[in-house]
């Protein structure tokens, strides 16, 4: 069993930065890929970024490429999402997720993730 708790969300002006953290409990954390997703009001949850079990391979959605960076620290059981140059369209609830069935691939689809956090709100004012 894996429990995920996100933190670091808040209100920020456009152009600003935030760093989200996701603290995980459970032995599986260091063995599986981790991802960040987001859901804006009235929209479906979408992929933001994912990182392999060892932090080497990373994927970022085109909409955040060059602005957001995912990373992880397995010693701290934590995955991060550094968000720079934030835009109003980045406003959403951000969710951390673990893909417990995988190890060597970096999945992008919601259905490939089986553990989810409760989410943290990010609001970007223009």
XYZ file of N, CA and C in Angstrom:
378
model
N 0.844 -1.193 0.000
C 0.000 0.000 0.000
C 0.879 1.241 0.000
N 0.485 2.231 -0.763
C 1.220 3.488 -0.841
C 0.268 4.618 -0.495
N 0.707 5.499 0.365
C -0.066 6.706 0.663
C 0.730 7.906 0.192
N 0.047 8.827 -0.475
C 0.692 9.999 -1.067
C 0.051 11.262 -0.523
N 0.881 12.207 -0.098
C 0.372 13.468 0.450
C 1.080 14.620 -0.242
N 0.314 15.415 -0.974
C 0.873 16.570 -1.686
C 0.884 17.798 -0.791
N 1.809 18.709 -1.081
C 1.870 19.996 -0.401
C 2.556 20.994 -1.321
N 2.466 22.268 -0.950
C 3.168 23.298 -1.702
C 2.299 24.127 -2.624
N 1.030 23.794 -2.730
C 0.154 24.585 -3.575
C -0.141 25.936 -2.955
N -0.788 26.798 -3.728
C -1.141 28.110 -3.216
C -1.505 29.053 -4.334
N -1.584 30.330 -3.970
C -1.913 31.389 -4.917
C -0.639 32.132 -5.296
N -0.431 32.299 -6.588
C 0.774 32.970 -7.067
C 0.414 33.818 -8.282
N 1.165 34.874 -8.496
C 0.941 35.718 -9.660
C 1.540 35.080 -10.908
N 0.993 35.420 -12.036
C 1.539 34.929 -13.301
C 3.016 35.309 -13.405
N 3.795 34.351 -13.881
C 5.238 34.553 -13.965
C 5.989 34.064 -12.749
N 5.261 33.759 -11.691
C 5.882 33.297 -10.462
C 6.190 31.809 -10.473
N 6.669 31.323 -9.319
C 7.082 29.922 -9.191
C 6.481 29.289 -7.946
N 6.316 27.984 -8.019
C 5.930 27.169 -6.878
C 6.644 25.830 -6.995
N 6.879 25.200 -5.853
C 7.393 23.833 -5.866
C 6.437 22.948 -5.088
N 5.895 21.988 -5.777
C 5.022 21.009 -5.144
C 5.853 19.825 -4.659
N 5.425 19.290 -3.531
C 6.063 18.092 -2.983
C 5.018 17.010 -2.786
N 5.464 15.777 -2.904
C 4.574 14.648 -2.659
C 5.343 13.654 -1.794
N 4.912 13.529 -0.554
C 5.550 12.606 0.374
C 4.832 11.267 0.317
N 5.616 10.213 0.153
C 5.036 8.884 0.005
C 5.421 7.989 1.169
N 4.492 7.153 1.548
C 4.788 6.114 2.540
C 4.595 4.758 1.882
N 5.374 3.791 2.303
C 5.249 2.483 1.684
C 6.520 2.102 0.963
N 6.868 0.876 1.034
C 8.131 0.390 0.500
C 8.200 0.480 -1.009
N 7.047 0.514 -1.675
C 7.017 0.461 -3.120
C 7.526 1.739 -3.767
N 7.570 2.851 -3.028
C 7.840 4.151 -3.637
C 9.100 4.136 -4.482
N 10.194 3.644 -3.945
C 11.471 3.736 -4.647
C 11.562 2.769 -5.825
N 10.573 1.904 -6.011
C 10.611 0.910 -7.076
C 9.737 1.266 -8.270
N 8.972 2.334 -8.204
C 7.999 2.571 -9.270
C 8.051 4.004 -9.788
N 7.586 4.201 -11.027
C 7.503 5.562 -11.560
C 6.476 6.390 -10.788
N 6.703 7.695 -10.783
C 5.794 8.636 -10.128
C 5.375 9.699 -11.133
N 4.171 10.197 -10.977
C 3.687 11.202 -11.911
C 2.926 12.326 -11.222
N 2.810 13.407 -11.949
C 1.967 14.533 -11.545
C 0.895 14.725 -12.611
N -0.319 14.922 -12.167
C -1.446 15.216 -13.036
C -2.145 16.451 -12.495
N -2.996 17.051 -13.300
C -3.757 18.199 -12.825
C -5.152 18.188 -13.413
N -6.059 18.836 -12.680
C -7.444 18.920 -13.134
C -7.966 20.316 -12.871
N -8.284 21.007 -13.956
C -8.864 22.341 -13.864
C -10.391 22.212 -13.780
N -11.067 23.229 -13.257
C -12.534 23.168 -13.136
C -13.195 22.902 -14.482
N -14.061 21.914 -14.512
C -14.793 21.603 -15.728
C -14.004 20.840 -16.775
N -12.777 20.451 -16.435
C -11.939 19.731 -17.403
C -11.546 18.369 -16.862
N -11.084 17.510 -17.756
C -10.620 16.197 -17.342
C -9.220 16.298 -16.740
N -8.907 15.317 -15.908
C -7.565 15.263 -15.338
C -6.558 14.963 -16.448
N -5.446 15.688 -16.438
C -4.473 15.532 -17.511
C -3.062 15.312 -16.973
N -2.280 14.663 -17.785
C -0.884 14.381 -17.467
C -0.065 15.664 -17.459
N 0.820 15.774 -16.472
C 1.740 16.912 -16.395
C 3.183 16.441 -16.557
N 3.596 15.478 -15.738
C 4.982 15.016 -15.781
C 5.087 13.673 -15.083
N 6.137 12.917 -15.430
C 6.392 11.640 -14.784
C 7.889 11.386 -14.752
N 8.294 10.572 -13.784
C 9.710 10.276 -13.607
C 9.879 8.787 -13.311
N 10.948 8.214 -13.838
C 11.206 6.790 -13.625
C 11.601 6.516 -12.182
N 11.668 5.235 -11.824
C 11.912 4.846 -10.446
C 13.229 5.388 -9.909
N 14.211 5.544 -10.797
C 15.535 6.007 -10.358
C 15.791 7.480 -10.666
N 14.772 8.165 -11.195
C 14.926 9.596 -11.448
C 15.634 9.946 -12.739
N 16.031 8.952 -13.517
C 16.825 9.216 -14.720
C 15.942 9.660 -15.892
N 14.873 8.935 -16.120
C 13.995 9.242 -17.259
C 12.821 10.100 -16.818
N 12.582 11.169 -17.577
C 11.510 12.099 -17.230
C 10.684 12.429 -18.474
N 9.405 12.613 -18.258
C 8.508 13.066 -19.315
C 7.762 14.292 -18.823
N 7.570 15.257 -19.707
C 6.785 16.433 -19.385
C 5.788 16.685 -20.509
N 4.591 17.090 -20.154
C 3.606 17.452 -21.158
C 4.104 18.655 -21.954
N 3.707 18.723 -23.205
C 4.156 19.828 -24.058
C 3.767 21.178 -23.461
N 2.634 21.227 -22.800
C 2.139 22.499 -22.261
C 3.002 23.035 -21.120
N 3.824 22.187 -20.513
C 4.647 22.634 -19.387
C 6.141 22.489 -19.656
N 6.482 21.927 -20.803
C 7.889 21.689 -21.122
C 8.660 22.999 -21.126
N 9.807 22.976 -20.454
C 10.622 24.176 -20.355
C 10.261 25.064 -19.173
N 9.126 24.797 -18.543
C 8.699 25.599 -17.382
C 8.626 24.755 -16.108
N 8.195 23.517 -16.233
C 8.051 22.623 -15.079
C 9.137 21.537 -15.131
N 9.555 21.108 -13.960
C 10.539 20.019 -13.881
C 10.158 19.064 -12.756
N 10.072 17.794 -13.094
C 9.798 16.776 -12.087
C 11.121 16.186 -11.609
N 11.164 15.853 -10.328
C 12.340 15.195 -9.769
C 11.899 14.356 -8.583
N 12.808 13.523 -8.097
C 12.470 12.706 -6.937
C 13.701 12.480 -6.087
N 13.454 12.239 -4.809
C 14.512 11.915 -3.866
C 14.064 10.654 -3.136
N 14.585 9.517 -3.560
C 14.134 8.253 -2.984
C 14.541 8.100 -1.523
N 15.611 8.760 -1.132
C 16.028 8.702 0.269
C 14.999 9.383 1.170
N 14.283 10.345 0.605
C 13.265 11.078 1.368
C 11.853 10.632 1.006
N 11.740 9.654 0.117
C 10.419 9.194 -0.320
C 9.557 10.355 -0.808
N 10.155 11.232 -1.595
C 9.461 12.444 -2.022
C 9.680 12.690 -3.513
N 8.626 13.122 -4.172
C 8.730 13.559 -5.561
C 8.313 15.031 -5.618
N 8.954 15.771 -6.489
C 8.760 17.213 -6.562
C 8.293 17.623 -7.957
N 7.633 18.778 -7.997
C 7.325 19.412 -9.274
C 7.661 20.886 -9.127
N 8.763 21.285 -9.740
C 9.162 22.695 -9.754
C 8.433 23.372 -10.896
N 7.674 24.398 -10.574
C 6.867 25.086 -11.582
C 7.323 26.536 -11.681
N 7.843 26.907 -12.821
C 8.309 28.269 -13.069
C 7.484 28.912 -14.173
N 7.571 30.216 -14.268
C 6.855 30.965 -15.314
C 5.391 30.552 -15.380
N 4.754 30.531 -14.242
C 3.373 30.055 -14.174
C 2.430 30.962 -14.948
N 1.430 30.332 -15.539
C 0.426 31.035 -16.323
C -0.954 30.787 -15.708
N -1.905 31.615 -16.056
C -3.255 31.452 -15.515
C -3.836 30.090 -15.894
N -3.452 29.585 -17.041
C -3.970 28.284 -17.484
C -3.374 27.112 -16.716
N -2.413 27.372 -15.852
C -1.865 26.326 -14.985
C -2.719 26.140 -13.731
N -3.702 27.003 -13.532
C -4.579 26.891 -12.376
C -5.328 25.564 -12.400
N -5.181 24.789 -11.332
C -5.790 23.454 -11.268
C -5.485 22.842 -9.903
N -6.130 21.717 -9.656
C -5.728 20.877 -8.540
C -4.682 19.904 -9.075
N -3.548 19.836 -8.400
C -2.445 18.986 -8.842
C -2.395 17.733 -7.980
N -2.305 16.589 -8.661
C -2.303 15.292 -7.994
C -0.997 14.551 -8.248
N -0.511 13.931 -7.210
C 0.629 13.045 -7.293
C 0.114 11.613 -7.432
N 0.834 10.791 -8.196
C 0.377 9.423 -8.401
C 1.569 8.475 -8.534
N 1.341 7.223 -8.165
C 2.362 6.187 -8.269
C 1.872 5.068 -9.170
N 2.747 4.618 -10.055
C 2.405 3.526 -10.977
C 3.032 2.248 -10.446
N 2.335 1.632 -9.501
C 2.880 0.498 -8.787
C 3.126 -0.741 -9.624
N 2.467 -0.831 -10.803
C 2.621 -2.038 -11.625
C 3.827 -1.939 -12.555
N 4.503 -0.810 -12.571
C 5.587 -0.597 -13.517
C 6.897 -0.350 -12.787
N 7.981 -0.500 -13.530
C 9.283 -0.160 -12.975
C 10.124 0.556 -14.025
N 10.264 0.003 -15.210
C 11.225 0.525 -16.175
C 10.612 1.455 -17.213
N 9.295 1.531 -17.311
C 8.678 2.473 -18.229
C 8.198 3.682 -17.440
N 7.935 4.770 -18.163
C 7.423 5.981 -17.526
C 6.046 6.248 -18.119
N 4.994 5.815 -17.464
C 3.658 5.928 -18.050
C 3.103 7.351 -18.011
N 2.185 7.606 -18.959
C 1.569 8.927 -19.052
C 0.060 8.892 -18.872
N -0.542 7.716 -18.932
C -2.001 7.628 -18.876
C -2.488 7.452 -17.450
N -3.606 8.074 -17.152
C -4.194 7.985 -15.811
C -4.405 6.544 -15.391
N -4.849 5.714 -16.329
C -5.192 4.334 -16.003
C -3.979 3.504 -15.583
N -2.795 4.001 -15.861
C -1.579 3.266 -15.510
C -1.097 3.561 -14.092
N -1.759 4.498 -13.432
C -1.402 4.859 -12.066
C -2.457 4.325 -11.110
N -1.998 3.662 -10.051
C -2.953 3.017 -9.158
C -2.976 3.581 -7.744
N -2.106 4.538 -7.441
C -2.152 5.211 -6.143
C -2.171 6.714 -6.386
N -3.058 7.404 -5.659
C -3.256 8.842 -5.869
C -3.269 9.576 -4.534
N -2.744 10.811 -4.574
C -2.867 11.690 -3.431
C -4.188 12.423 -3.462
N -4.401 13.269 -2.472
C -5.676 13.977 -2.355
C -5.695 15.261 -3.175
N -4.537 15.702 -3.641
C -4.453 16.889 -4.475
C -4.106 18.136 -3.692
N -3.495 19.088 -4.382
C -3.184 20.388 -3.813
C -3.541 21.457 -4.842
N -4.190 22.526 -4.372
C -4.692 23.555 -5.279
C -3.585 24.540 -5.656
N -3.491 24.820 -6.949
C -2.605 25.861 -7.458
C -3.475 26.874 -8.200
N -3.364 28.125 -7.800
C -4.122 29.188 -8.446
C -3.159 30.261 -8.919
N -3.227 30.599 -10.184
C -2.332 31.589 -10.773
C -3.172 32.783 -11.209
N -2.876 33.925 -10.647
C -3.626 35.137 -10.975
C -2.903 35.903 -12.074
N -3.678 36.420 -13.002
C -3.082 37.141 -14.144
C -3.047 38.637 -13.874
